[in-house]
mmCIF file of N, CA and C in Angstrom:
data_model
loop_
_atom_site.group_PDB
_atom_site.id
_atom_site.type_symbol
_atom_site.label_atom_id
_atom_site.label_comp_id
_atom_site.label_asym_id
_atom_site.label_seq_id
_atom_site.Cartn_x
_atom_site.Cartn_y
_atom_site.Cartn_z
ATOM 1 N N MET A 156 31.367 -14.020 -8.417
ATOM 2 C CA MET A 156 30.921 -12.663 -8.594
ATOM 3 C C MET A 156 31.002 -11.950 -7.259
ATOM 4 N N GLY A 157 31.468 -10.717 -7.247
ATOM 5 C CA GLY A 157 31.512 -9.922 -6.026
ATOM 6 C C GLY A 157 30.424 -8.880 -6.038
ATOM 7 N N LEU A 158 29.834 -8.639 -4.888
ATOM 8 C CA LEU A 158 28.795 -7.627 -4.757
ATOM 9 C C LEU A 158 29.114 -6.782 -3.545
ATOM 10 N N ARG A 159 29.158 -5.490 -3.711
ATOM 11 C CA ARG A 159 29.441 -4.592 -2.605
ATOM 12 C C ARG A 159 28.379 -3.514 -2.588
ATOM 13 N N ILE A 160 27.862 -3.216 -1.426
ATOM 14 C CA ILE A 160 26.803 -2.222 -1.299
ATOM 15 C C ILE A 160 27.036 -1.359 -0.077
ATOM 16 N N ALA A 161 26.761 -0.099 -0.194
ATOM 17 C CA ALA A 161 26.725 0.800 0.958
ATOM 18 C C ALA A 161 25.544 1.733 0.734
ATOM 19 N N PHE A 162 25.063 2.350 1.790
ATOM 20 C CA PHE A 162 23.957 3.263 1.579
ATOM 21 C C PHE A 162 24.064 4.479 2.471
ATOM 22 N N SER A 163 23.445 5.557 2.012
ATOM 23 C CA SER A 163 23.379 6.799 2.768
ATOM 24 C C SER A 163 21.930 7.230 2.820
ATOM 25 N N HIS A 164 21.520 7.730 3.956
ATOM 26 C CA HIS A 164 20.144 8.177 4.114
ATOM 27 C C HIS A 164 20.125 9.693 4.171
ATOM 28 N N LEU A 165 19.373 10.318 3.270
ATOM 29 C CA LEU A 165 19.240 11.765 3.268
ATOM 30 C C LEU A 165 17.984 12.133 4.039
ATOM 31 N N PHE A 166 18.116 13.012 5.011
ATOM 32 C CA PHE A 166 16.986 13.482 5.799
ATOM 33 C C PHE A 166 16.890 14.983 5.626
ATOM 34 N N TYR A 167 15.754 15.454 5.186
ATOM 35 C CA TYR A 167 15.572 16.871 4.944
ATOM 36 C C TYR A 167 14.831 17.486 6.114
ATOM 37 N N GLY A 168 15.472 18.392 6.813
ATOM 38 C CA GLY A 168 14.840 19.120 7.905
ATOM 39 C C GLY A 168 14.181 20.363 7.354
ATOM 40 N N VAL A 169 13.950 21.347 8.195
ATOM 41 C CA VAL A 169 13.282 22.565 7.770
ATOM 42 C C VAL A 169 14.024 23.212 6.605
ATOM 43 N N PHE A 170 15.320 23.460 6.767
ATOM 44 C CA PHE A 170 16.115 24.031 5.688
ATOM 45 C C PHE A 170 17.459 23.338 5.536
ATOM 46 N N SER A 171 17.566 22.112 6.004
ATOM 47 C CA SER A 171 18.866 21.448 5.924
ATOM 48 C C SER A 171 18.726 20.022 5.437
ATOM 49 N N LEU A 172 19.833 19.470 5.004
ATOM 50 C CA LEU A 172 19.899 18.106 4.511
ATOM 51 C C LEU A 172 20.967 17.391 5.308
ATOM 52 N N CYS A 173 20.649 16.241 5.865
ATOM 53 C CA CYS A 173 21.615 15.482 6.652
ATOM 54 C C CYS A 173 21.872 14.158 5.959
ATOM 55 N N LEU A 174 23.091 13.707 5.984
ATOM 56 C CA LEU A 174 23.478 12.460 5.342
ATOM 57 C C LEU A 174 24.217 11.617 6.355
ATOM 58 N N SER A 175 23.727 10.399 6.573
ATOM 59 C CA SER A 175 24.443 9.482 7.454
ATOM 60 C C SER A 175 24.664 8.181 6.711
ATOM 61 N N THR A 176 25.580 7.383 7.196
ATOM 62 C CA THR A 176 25.998 6.210 6.450
ATOM 63 C C THR A 176 25.822 4.934 7.230
ATOM 64 N N GLY A 177 25.441 3.898 6.516
ATOM 65 C CA GLY A 177 25.519 2.541 7.002
ATOM 66 C C GLY A 177 26.364 1.793 5.993
ATOM 67 N N ILE A 178 27.197 0.912 6.432
ATOM 68 C CA ILE A 178 28.098 0.222 5.508
ATOM 69 C C ILE A 178 27.959 -1.275 5.700
ATOM 70 N N THR A 179 27.871 -1.996 4.593
ATOM 71 C CA THR A 179 27.890 -3.442 4.660
ATOM 72 C C THR A 179 29.138 -3.933 3.957
ATOM 73 N N ASP A 180 29.792 -4.897 4.510
ATOM 74 C CA ASP A 180 30.944 -5.588 3.948
ATOM 75 C C ASP A 180 32.239 -4.790 3.965
ATOM 76 N N ALA A 181 32.241 -3.522 4.292
ATOM 77 C CA ALA A 181 33.434 -2.682 4.436
ATOM 78 C C ALA A 181 34.318 -2.639 3.194
ATOM 79 N N LYS A 182 33.808 -2.990 2.039
ATOM 80 C CA LYS A 182 34.559 -2.876 0.796
ATOM 81 C C LYS A 182 34.182 -1.594 0.063
ATOM 82 N N ILE A 183 33.079 -0.979 0.456
ATOM 83 C CA ILE A 183 32.646 0.297 -0.097
ATOM 84 C C ILE A 183 32.555 1.275 1.057
ATOM 85 N N THR A 184 33.051 2.482 0.835
ATOM 86 C CA THR A 184 32.911 3.509 1.861
ATOM 87 C C THR A 184 32.242 4.729 1.253
ATOM 88 N N GLN A 185 31.430 5.403 2.061
ATOM 89 C CA GLN A 185 30.746 6.611 1.646
ATOM 90 C C GLN A 185 30.963 7.695 2.685
ATOM 91 N N ILE A 186 30.651 8.905 2.310
ATOM 92 C CA ILE A 186 30.777 10.050 3.202
ATOM 93 C C ILE A 186 29.970 9.805 4.481
ATOM 94 N N ALA A 187 30.521 10.217 5.619
ATOM 95 C CA ALA A 187 29.881 9.936 6.906
ATOM 96 C C ALA A 187 28.706 10.866 7.185
ATOM 97 N N SER A 188 28.850 12.167 6.945
ATOM 98 C CA SER A 188 27.738 13.080 7.199
ATOM 99 C C SER A 188 27.900 14.346 6.376
ATOM 100 N N LEU A 189 26.778 14.981 6.141
ATOM 101 C CA LEU A 189 26.755 16.190 5.333
ATOM 102 C C LEU A 189 25.520 16.981 5.724
ATOM 103 N N VAL A 190 25.684 18.256 6.037
ATOM 104 C CA VAL A 190 24.554 19.118 6.383
ATOM 105 C C VAL A 190 24.549 20.286 5.411
ATOM 106 N N LEU A 191 23.415 20.492 4.751
ATOM 107 C CA LEU A 191 23.297 21.535 3.731
ATOM 108 C C LEU A 191 22.024 22.344 3.928
ATOM 109 N N ARG A 192 22.010 23.513 3.333
ATOM 110 C CA ARG A 192 20.794 24.319 3.263
ATOM 111 C C ARG A 192 20.168 24.114 1.885
ATOM 112 N N ARG A 193 18.877 24.391 1.822
ATOM 113 C CA ARG A 193 18.163 24.279 0.551
ATOM 114 C C ARG A 193 18.897 25.090 -0.517
ATOM 115 N N GLY A 194 19.059 24.484 -1.688
ATOM 116 C CA GLY A 194 19.722 25.158 -2.794
ATOM 117 C C GLY A 194 21.214 24.894 -2.895
ATOM 118 N N GLU A 195 21.822 24.344 -1.840
ATOM 119 C CA GLU A 195 23.248 24.031 -1.892
ATOM 120 C C GLU A 195 23.474 22.713 -2.630
ATOM 121 N N GLU A 196 24.737 22.410 -2.903
ATOM 122 C CA GLU A 196 25.099 21.195 -3.626
ATOM 123 C C GLU A 196 25.521 20.094 -2.654
ATOM 124 N N ALA A 197 24.951 18.895 -2.834
ATOM 125 C CA ALA A 197 25.351 17.721 -2.048
ATOM 126 C C ALA A 197 26.402 16.963 -2.841
ATOM 127 N N GLN A 198 27.485 16.576 -2.192
ATOM 128 C CA GLN A 198 28.537 15.805 -2.839
ATOM 129 C C GLN A 198 28.624 14.448 -2.156
ATOM 130 N N LEU A 199 28.047 13.427 -2.797
ATOM 131 C CA LEU A 199 28.068 12.065 -2.270
ATOM 132 C C LEU A 199 29.268 11.344 -2.866
ATOM 133 N N THR A 200 30.088 10.771 -2.021
ATOM 134 C CA THR A 200 31.274 10.065 -2.504
ATOM 135 C C THR A 200 31.140 8.577 -2.232
ATOM 136 N N CYS A 201 31.678 7.787 -3.128
ATOM 137 C CA CYS A 201 31.653 6.337 -2.987
ATOM 138 C C CYS A 201 32.999 5.793 -3.455
ATOM 139 N N LYS A 202 33.593 4.944 -2.637
ATOM 140 C CA LYS A 202 34.889 4.349 -2.982
ATOM 141 C C LYS A 202 34.830 2.851 -2.716
ATOM 142 N N GLN A 203 35.290 2.063 -3.684
ATOM 143 C CA GLN A 203 35.369 0.607 -3.516
ATOM 144 C C GLN A 203 36.796 0.161 -3.789
ATOM 145 N N ASN A 204 37.200 -0.916 -3.125
ATOM 146 C CA ASN A 204 38.591 -1.357 -3.267
ATOM 147 C C ASN A 204 38.709 -2.749 -3.885
ATOM 148 N N ASP A 205 37.692 -3.178 -4.619
ATOM 149 C CA ASP A 205 37.741 -4.482 -5.277
ATOM 150 C C ASP A 205 38.049 -4.393 -6.766
ATOM 151 N N ASN A 206 38.382 -3.192 -7.257
ATOM 152 C CA ASN A 206 38.718 -3.005 -8.661
ATOM 153 C C ASN A 206 37.564 -3.389 -9.593
ATOM 154 N N HIS A 207 36.327 -3.169 -9.139
ATOM 155 C CA HIS A 207 35.153 -3.451 -9.965
ATOM 156 C C HIS A 207 34.975 -2.364 -11.021
ATOM 157 N N ASN A 208 34.674 -2.774 -12.245
ATOM 158 C CA ASN A 208 34.382 -1.811 -13.301
ATOM 159 C C ASN A 208 32.970 -1.260 -13.194
ATOM 160 N N TYR A 209 32.023 -2.061 -12.728
ATOM 161 C CA TYR A 209 30.625 -1.653 -12.665
ATOM 162 C C TYR A 209 30.329 -0.992 -11.326
ATOM 163 N N MET A 210 29.846 0.249 -11.390
ATOM 164 C CA MET A 210 29.423 0.953 -10.175
ATOM 165 C C MET A 210 28.086 1.632 -10.443
ATOM 166 N N TYR A 211 27.265 1.744 -9.385
ATOM 167 C CA TYR A 211 25.888 2.208 -9.511
ATOM 168 C C TYR A 211 25.531 3.170 -8.388
ATOM 169 N N TRP A 212 24.649 4.100 -8.674
ATOM 170 C CA TRP A 212 23.984 4.916 -7.658
ATOM 171 C C TRP A 212 22.485 4.690 -7.800
ATOM 172 N N TYR A 213 21.846 4.347 -6.682
ATOM 173 C CA TYR A 213 20.399 4.159 -6.629
ATOM 174 C C TYR A 213 19.802 5.117 -5.613
ATOM 175 N N GLN A 214 18.561 5.478 -5.847
ATOM 176 C CA GLN A 214 17.798 6.297 -4.911
ATOM 177 C C GLN A 214 16.558 5.512 -4.503
ATOM 178 N N GLN A 215 16.234 5.557 -3.208
ATOM 179 C CA GLN A 215 15.004 4.921 -2.745
ATOM 180 C C GLN A 215 14.259 5.888 -1.838
ATOM 181 N N LYS A 216 13.130 6.382 -2.333
ATOM 182 C CA LYS A 216 12.283 7.253 -1.525
ATOM 183 C C LYS A 216 11.412 6.380 -0.632
ATOM 184 N N GLN A 217 10.989 6.937 0.487
ATOM 185 C CA GLN A 217 10.218 6.176 1.468
ATOM 186 C C GLN A 217 8.976 5.561 0.823
ATOM 187 N N GLY A 218 8.798 4.266 1.040
ATOM 188 C CA GLY A 218 7.643 3.548 0.522
ATOM 189 C C GLY A 218 7.736 3.171 -0.943
ATOM 190 N N GLN A 219 8.870 3.423 -1.587
ATOM 191 C CA GLN A 219 9.039 3.119 -3.004
ATOM 192 C C GLN A 219 10.198 2.154 -3.200
ATOM 193 N N GLY A 220 10.306 1.631 -4.406
ATOM 194 C CA GLY A 220 11.401 0.734 -4.747
ATOM 195 C C GLY A 220 12.653 1.512 -5.133
ATOM 196 N N LEU A 221 13.702 0.772 -5.444
ATOM 197 C CA LEU A 221 14.955 1.390 -5.873
ATOM 198 C C LEU A 221 14.803 2.003 -7.259
ATOM 199 N N LYS A 222 15.431 3.150 -7.449
ATOM 200 C CA LYS A 222 15.434 3.827 -8.748
ATOM 201 C C LYS A 222 16.887 4.057 -9.144
ATOM 202 N N LEU A 223 17.267 3.578 -10.309
ATOM 203 C CA LEU A 223 18.630 3.779 -10.798
ATOM 204 C C LEU A 223 18.829 5.250 -11.144
ATOM 205 N N ILE A 224 19.827 5.863 -10.529
ATOM 206 C CA ILE A 224 20.159 7.253 -10.842
ATOM 207 C C ILE A 224 21.239 7.293 -11.912
ATOM 208 N N SER A 225 22.289 6.479 -11.722
ATOM 209 C CA SER A 225 23.390 6.476 -12.668
ATOM 210 C C SER A 225 24.210 5.207 -12.507
ATOM 211 N N TYR A 226 24.875 4.809 -13.580
ATOM 212 C CA TYR A 226 25.809 3.690 -13.491
ATOM 213 C C TYR A 226 27.002 3.955 -14.386
ATOM 214 N N SER A 227 28.088 3.269 -14.088
ATOM 215 C CA SER A 227 29.321 3.429 -14.841
ATOM 216 C C SER A 227 29.938 2.056 -15.070
ATOM 217 N N THR A 228 30.437 1.840 -16.280
ATOM 218 C CA THR A 228 31.077 0.565 -16.600
ATOM 219 C C THR A 228 32.581 0.706 -16.800
ATOM 220 N N ALA A 229 33.102 1.900 -16.590
ATOM 221 C CA ALA A 229 34.542 2.121 -16.751
ATOM 222 C C ALA A 229 34.944 3.385 -16.009
ATOM 223 N N ALA A 230 36.226 3.502 -15.766
ATOM 224 C CA ALA A 230 36.750 4.668 -15.053
ATOM 225 C C ALA A 230 36.928 5.855 -15.987
ATOM 226 N N GLU A 231 37.331 6.965 -15.417
ATOM 227 C CA GLU A 231 37.645 8.196 -16.134
ATOM 228 C C GLU A 231 36.462 8.719 -16.934
ATOM 229 N N ASN A 232 35.278 8.646 -16.328
ATOM 230 C CA ASN A 232 34.044 9.198 -16.885
ATOM 231 C C ASN A 232 33.659 8.625 -18.244
ATOM 232 N N GLU A 233 34.156 7.443 -18.576
ATOM 233 C CA GLU A 233 33.755 6.774 -19.805
ATOM 234 C C GLU A 233 32.588 5.844 -19.496
ATOM 235 N N ASN A 234 31.718 5.645 -20.448
ATOM 236 C CA ASN A 234 30.598 4.710 -20.338
ATOM 237 C C ASN A 234 29.738 4.954 -19.099
ATOM 238 N N MET A 235 29.395 6.210 -18.848
ATOM 239 C CA MET A 235 28.484 6.538 -17.752
ATOM 240 C C MET A 235 27.116 6.832 -18.338
ATOM 241 N N GLU A 236 26.104 6.327 -17.688
ATOM 242 C CA GLU A 236 24.731 6.564 -18.117
ATOM 243 C C GLU A 236 23.919 7.029 -16.923
ATOM 244 N N GLN A 237 22.883 7.788 -17.197
ATOM 245 C CA GLN A 237 21.973 8.194 -16.142
ATOM 246 C C GLN A 237 20.643 7.503 -16.348
ATOM 247 N N GLY A 238 20.021 7.128 -15.245
ATOM 248 C CA GLY A 238 18.691 6.555 -15.303
ATOM 249 C C GLY A 238 17.677 7.653 -15.555
ATOM 250 N N ASP A 239 16.417 7.322 -15.383
ATOM 251 C CA ASP A 239 15.329 8.275 -15.577
ATOM 252 C C ASP A 239 15.251 9.178 -14.349
ATOM 253 N N ASN A 240 15.917 10.319 -14.395
ATOM 254 C CA ASN A 240 15.928 11.216 -13.236
ATOM 255 C C ASN A 240 16.058 12.663 -13.682
ATOM 256 N N SER A 241 16.030 13.552 -12.730
ATOM 257 C CA SER A 241 16.107 14.976 -13.034
ATOM 258 C C SER A 241 17.530 15.380 -13.396
ATOM 259 N N ASP A 242 17.656 16.590 -13.869
ATOM 260 C CA ASP A 242 18.964 17.121 -14.247
ATOM 261 C C ASP A 242 19.799 17.528 -13.044
ATOM 262 N N SER A 243 19.284 17.342 -11.831
ATOM 263 C CA SER A 243 20.025 17.778 -10.643
ATOM 264 C C SER A 243 21.095 16.780 -10.209
ATOM 265 N N PHE A 244 21.117 15.569 -10.785
ATOM 266 C CA PHE A 244 22.115 14.556 -10.432
ATOM 267 C C PHE A 244 23.275 14.590 -11.429
ATOM 268 N N HIS A 245 24.508 14.680 -10.895
ATOM 269 C CA HIS A 245 25.693 14.780 -11.749
ATOM 270 C C HIS A 245 26.755 13.784 -11.274
ATOM 271 N N PRO A 246 26.865 12.618 -11.947
ATOM 272 C CA PRO A 246 27.854 11.613 -11.547
ATOM 273 C C PRO A 246 29.236 11.913 -12.117
ATOM 274 N N SER A 247 30.263 11.408 -11.440
ATOM 275 C CA SER A 247 31.626 11.471 -11.981
ATOM 276 C C SER A 247 32.384 10.228 -11.532
ATOM 277 N N ARG A 248 33.197 9.710 -12.438
ATOM 278 C CA ARG A 248 33.994 8.506 -12.167
ATOM 279 C C ARG A 248 35.440 8.801 -12.535
ATOM 280 N N PRO A 249 36.196 9.460 -11.649
ATOM 281 C CA PRO A 249 37.563 9.863 -11.981
ATOM 282 C C PRO A 249 38.542 8.706 -12.109
ATOM 283 N N ASN A 250 38.238 7.570 -11.454
ATOM 284 C CA ASN A 250 39.104 6.394 -11.528
ATOM 285 C C ASN A 250 38.269 5.162 -11.186
ATOM 286 N N THR A 251 38.873 3.993 -11.221
ATOM 287 C CA THR A 251 38.142 2.750 -10.981
ATOM 288 C C THR A 251 37.535 2.704 -9.590
ATOM 289 N N GLU A 252 38.224 3.230 -8.609
ATOM 290 C CA GLU A 252 37.784 3.108 -7.212
ATOM 291 C C GLU A 252 36.644 4.041 -6.834
ATOM 292 N N ASN A 253 36.542 5.211 -7.446
ATOM 293 C CA ASN A 253 35.601 6.244 -7.008
ATOM 294 C C ASN A 253 34.481 6.483 -8.008
ATOM 295 N N PHE A 254 33.265 6.600 -7.486
ATOM 296 C CA PHE A 254 32.099 6.975 -8.286
ATOM 297 C C PHE A 254 31.289 7.947 -7.442
ATOM 298 N N ASN A 255 31.367 9.210 -7.772
ATOM 299 C CA ASN A 255 30.762 10.260 -6.965
ATOM 300 C C ASN A 255 29.472 10.760 -7.597
ATOM 301 N N MET A 256 28.605 11.312 -6.760
ATOM 302 C CA MET A 256 27.345 11.867 -7.241
ATOM 303 C C MET A 256 27.139 13.227 -6.594
ATOM 304 N N ASN A 257 27.019 14.251 -7.409
ATOM 305 C CA ASN A 257 26.681 15.582 -6.917
ATOM 306 C C ASN A 257 25.203 15.823 -7.184
ATOM 307 N N ILE A 258 24.536 16.397 -6.201
ATOM 308 C CA ILE A 258 23.134 16.783 -6.353
ATOM 309 C C ILE A 258 23.111 18.303 -6.270
ATOM 310 N N SER A 259 22.836 18.942 -7.408
ATOM 311 C CA SER A 259 22.847 20.401 -7.428
ATOM 312 C C SER A 259 21.533 20.940 -6.879
ATOM 313 N N ALA A 260 21.600 22.039 -6.194
ATOM 314 C CA ALA A 260 20.431 22.736 -5.652
ATOM 315 C C ALA A 260 19.498 21.782 -4.904
ATOM 316 N N VAL A 261 19.970 21.262 -3.775
ATOM 317 C CA VAL A 261 19.219 20.298 -2.968
ATOM 318 C C VAL A 261 17.847 20.863 -2.597
ATOM 319 N N GLN A 262 16.811 20.035 -2.783
ATOM 320 C CA GLN A 262 15.431 20.409 -2.473
ATOM 321 C C GLN A 262 14.769 19.296 -1.669
ATOM 322 N N VAL A 263 13.560 19.543 -1.204
ATOM 323 C CA VAL A 263 12.819 18.562 -0.416
ATOM 324 C C VAL A 263 12.629 17.258 -1.192
ATOM 325 N N ASN A 264 12.444 17.332 -2.503
ATOM 326 C CA ASN A 264 12.212 16.115 -3.292
ATOM 327 C C ASN A 264 13.437 15.202 -3.364
ATOM 328 N N HIS A 265 14.579 15.628 -2.817
ATOM 329 C CA HIS A 265 15.764 14.769 -2.766
ATOM 330 C C HIS A 265 15.790 13.890 -1.526
ATOM 331 N N LEU A 266 14.798 14.007 -0.653
ATOM 332 C CA LEU A 266 14.703 13.156 0.531
ATOM 333 C C LEU A 266 14.620 11.704 0.086
ATOM 334 N N ALA A 267 15.614 10.889 0.464
ATOM 335 C CA ALA A 267 15.674 9.495 0.031
ATOM 336 C C ALA A 267 16.858 8.815 0.693
ATOM 337 N N THR A 268 16.928 7.507 0.503
ATOM 338 C CA THR A 268 18.123 6.748 0.844
ATOM 339 C C THR A 268 18.883 6.535 -0.456
ATOM 340 N N TYR A 269 20.183 6.836 -0.458
ATOM 341 C CA TYR A 269 21.009 6.694 -1.647
ATOM 342 C C TYR A 269 21.970 5.529 -1.455
ATOM 343 N N PHE A 270 21.949 4.611 -2.409
ATOM 344 C CA PHE A 270 22.774 3.412 -2.357
ATOM 345 C C PHE A 270 23.882 3.510 -3.395
ATOM 346 N N CYS A 271 25.084 3.226 -2.982
ATOM 347 C CA CYS A 271 26.196 3.071 -3.909
ATOM 348 C C CYS A 271 26.510 1.583 -3.953
ATOM 349 N N ALA A 272 26.745 1.054 -5.135
ATOM 350 C CA ALA A 272 27.037 -0.369 -5.268
ATOM 351 C C ALA A 272 28.104 -0.578 -6.332
ATOM 352 N N SER A 273 28.823 -1.680 -6.206
ATOM 353 C CA SER A 273 29.781 -2.073 -7.236
ATOM 354 C C SER A 273 29.640 -3.563 -7.478
ATOM 355 N N SER A 274 30.041 -3.987 -8.667
ATOM 356 C CA SER A 274 29.898 -5.392 -9.017
ATOM 357 C C SER A 274 30.916 -5.768 -10.084
ATOM 358 N N LEU A 275 31.274 -7.051 -10.097
ATOM 359 C CA LEU A 275 32.149 -7.557 -11.159
ATOM 360 C C LEU A 275 31.406 -7.695 -12.475
ATOM 361 N N ASP A 276 30.081 -7.901 -12.416
ATOM 362 C CA ASP A 276 29.287 -8.046 -13.628
ATOM 363 C C ASP A 276 27.950 -7.350 -13.451
ATOM 364 N N THR A 277 27.072 -7.486 -14.434
ATOM 365 C CA THR A 277 25.818 -6.737 -14.421
ATOM 366 C C THR A 277 24.668 -7.476 -13.764
ATOM 367 N N ALA A 278 24.914 -8.576 -13.082
ATOM 368 C CA ALA A 278 23.849 -9.295 -12.379
ATOM 369 C C ALA A 278 23.465 -8.601 -11.075
ATOM 370 N N LEU A 279 24.007 -7.427 -10.828
ATOM 371 C CA LEU A 279 23.780 -6.707 -9.582
ATOM 372 C C LEU A 279 22.303 -6.430 -9.318
ATOM 373 N N HIS A 280 21.547 -6.088 -10.346
ATOM 374 C CA HIS A 280 20.134 -5.752 -10.158
ATOM 375 C C HIS A 280 19.390 -6.889 -9.468
ATOM 376 N N TYR A 281 19.642 -8.096 -9.838
ATOM 377 C CA TYR A 281 19.004 -9.262 -9.233
ATOM 378 C C TYR A 281 19.349 -9.361 -7.757
ATOM 379 N N HIS A 282 20.603 -9.151 -7.407
ATOM 380 C CA HIS A 282 21.023 -9.247 -6.016
ATOM 381 C C HIS A 282 20.464 -8.115 -5.167
ATOM 382 N N LEU A 283 20.340 -6.926 -5.735
ATOM 383 C CA LEU A 283 19.747 -5.826 -4.977
ATOM 384 C C LEU A 283 18.297 -6.133 -4.644
ATOM 385 N N LEU A 284 17.583 -6.735 -5.577
ATOM 386 C CA LEU A 284 16.197 -7.102 -5.318
ATOM 387 C C LEU A 284 16.125 -8.073 -4.152
ATOM 388 N N LEU A 285 17.016 -9.046 -4.096
ATOM 389 C CA LEU A 285 17.028 -9.993 -2.988
ATOM 390 C C LEU A 285 17.346 -9.307 -1.668
ATOM 391 N N LEU A 286 18.232 -8.329 -1.695
ATOM 392 C CA LEU A 286 18.573 -7.628 -0.465
ATOM 393 C C LEU A 286 17.405 -6.796 0.045
ATOM 394 N N GLN A 287 16.600 -6.296 -0.844
ATOM 395 C CA GLN A 287 15.470 -5.480 -0.433
ATOM 396 C C GLN A 287 14.280 -6.319 0.033
ATOM 397 N N LYS A 288 14.112 -7.511 -0.508
ATOM 398 C CA LYS A 288 12.990 -8.369 -0.155
ATOM 399 C C LYS A 288 13.506 -9.747 0.248
ATOM 400 N N PRO A 289 13.975 -9.887 1.487
ATOM 401 C CA PRO A 289 14.514 -11.174 1.930
ATOM 402 C C PRO A 289 13.400 -12.197 2.093
ATOM 403 N N PRO A 290 13.751 -13.490 2.061
ATOM 404 C CA PRO A 290 12.756 -14.533 2.279
ATOM 405 C C PRO A 290 12.073 -14.353 3.634
ATOM 406 N N SER A 291 10.869 -14.832 3.732
ATOM 407 C CA SER A 291 10.085 -14.707 4.959
ATOM 408 C C SER A 291 10.865 -15.250 6.151
ATOM 409 N N GLY A 292 10.837 -14.488 7.251
ATOM 410 C CA GLY A 292 11.504 -14.926 8.470
ATOM 411 C C GLY A 292 12.953 -14.511 8.580
ATOM 412 N N GLN A 293 13.521 -13.874 7.538
ATOM 413 C CA GLN A 293 14.908 -13.428 7.597
ATOM 414 C C GLN A 293 14.952 -11.908 7.740
ATOM 415 N N VAL A 294 16.010 -11.409 8.322
ATOM 416 C CA VAL A 294 16.188 -9.977 8.508
ATOM 417 C C VAL A 294 16.927 -9.406 7.307
ATOM 418 N N ALA A 295 16.432 -8.290 6.779
ATOM 419 C CA ALA A 295 17.087 -7.639 5.649
ATOM 420 C C ALA A 295 18.451 -7.117 6.073
ATOM 421 N N PRO A 296 19.492 -7.285 5.242
ATOM 422 C CA PRO A 296 20.827 -6.827 5.599
ATOM 423 C C PRO A 296 20.988 -5.308 5.561
ATOM 424 N N LEU A 297 20.085 -4.593 4.901
ATOM 425 C CA LEU A 297 20.174 -3.139 4.829
ATOM 426 C C LEU A 297 19.084 -2.541 5.698
ATOM 427 N N ILE A 298 19.468 -1.916 6.782
ATOM 428 C CA ILE A 298 18.499 -1.335 7.696
ATOM 429 C C ILE A 298 18.884 0.110 7.949
ATOM 430 N N SER A 299 17.953 1.019 7.742
ATOM 431 C CA SER A 299 18.187 2.429 7.990
ATOM 432 C C SER A 299 17.276 2.877 9.116
ATOM 433 N N THR A 300 17.812 3.576 10.099
ATOM 434 C CA THR A 300 16.994 4.074 11.199
ATOM 435 C C THR A 300 17.156 5.571 11.315
ATOM 436 N N GLN A 301 16.098 6.237 11.746
ATOM 437 C CA GLN A 301 16.137 7.670 11.977
ATOM 438 C C GLN A 301 16.032 7.917 13.463
ATOM 439 N N THR A 302 16.793 8.874 13.971
ATOM 440 C CA THR A 302 16.683 9.261 15.374
ATOM 441 C C THR A 302 16.375 10.726 15.483
#
């Protein structure tokens, strides 16, 4: 089974939104940076090169667990589902490699870390849990820092 994960951290300033990227395994790439004003649209892009059918977008607000925003089991916008979230998230899957997420009318409540993931099968949820809570004494592979 293959597992690929990348994440982007959204930081909301007074009237702007900043997006920076951390990448693990270099099989998934995401947009490097994005600065927006309140009310503008955020376009988060995710590309994987392992030909995985399963792709996911997760949101993690500070101090909370991962929340599934959307997932796709096929390309060309087929078999896409949204998790329990607001109407401001709009996913698109134009082909196998890309799974994009637009956030319409960016607001303060969009402050979060956004994870894009792909997998050969649906066991991904189990692996994400392990990545978020490593065994005692080990360093978590996903680290986000603010400067």
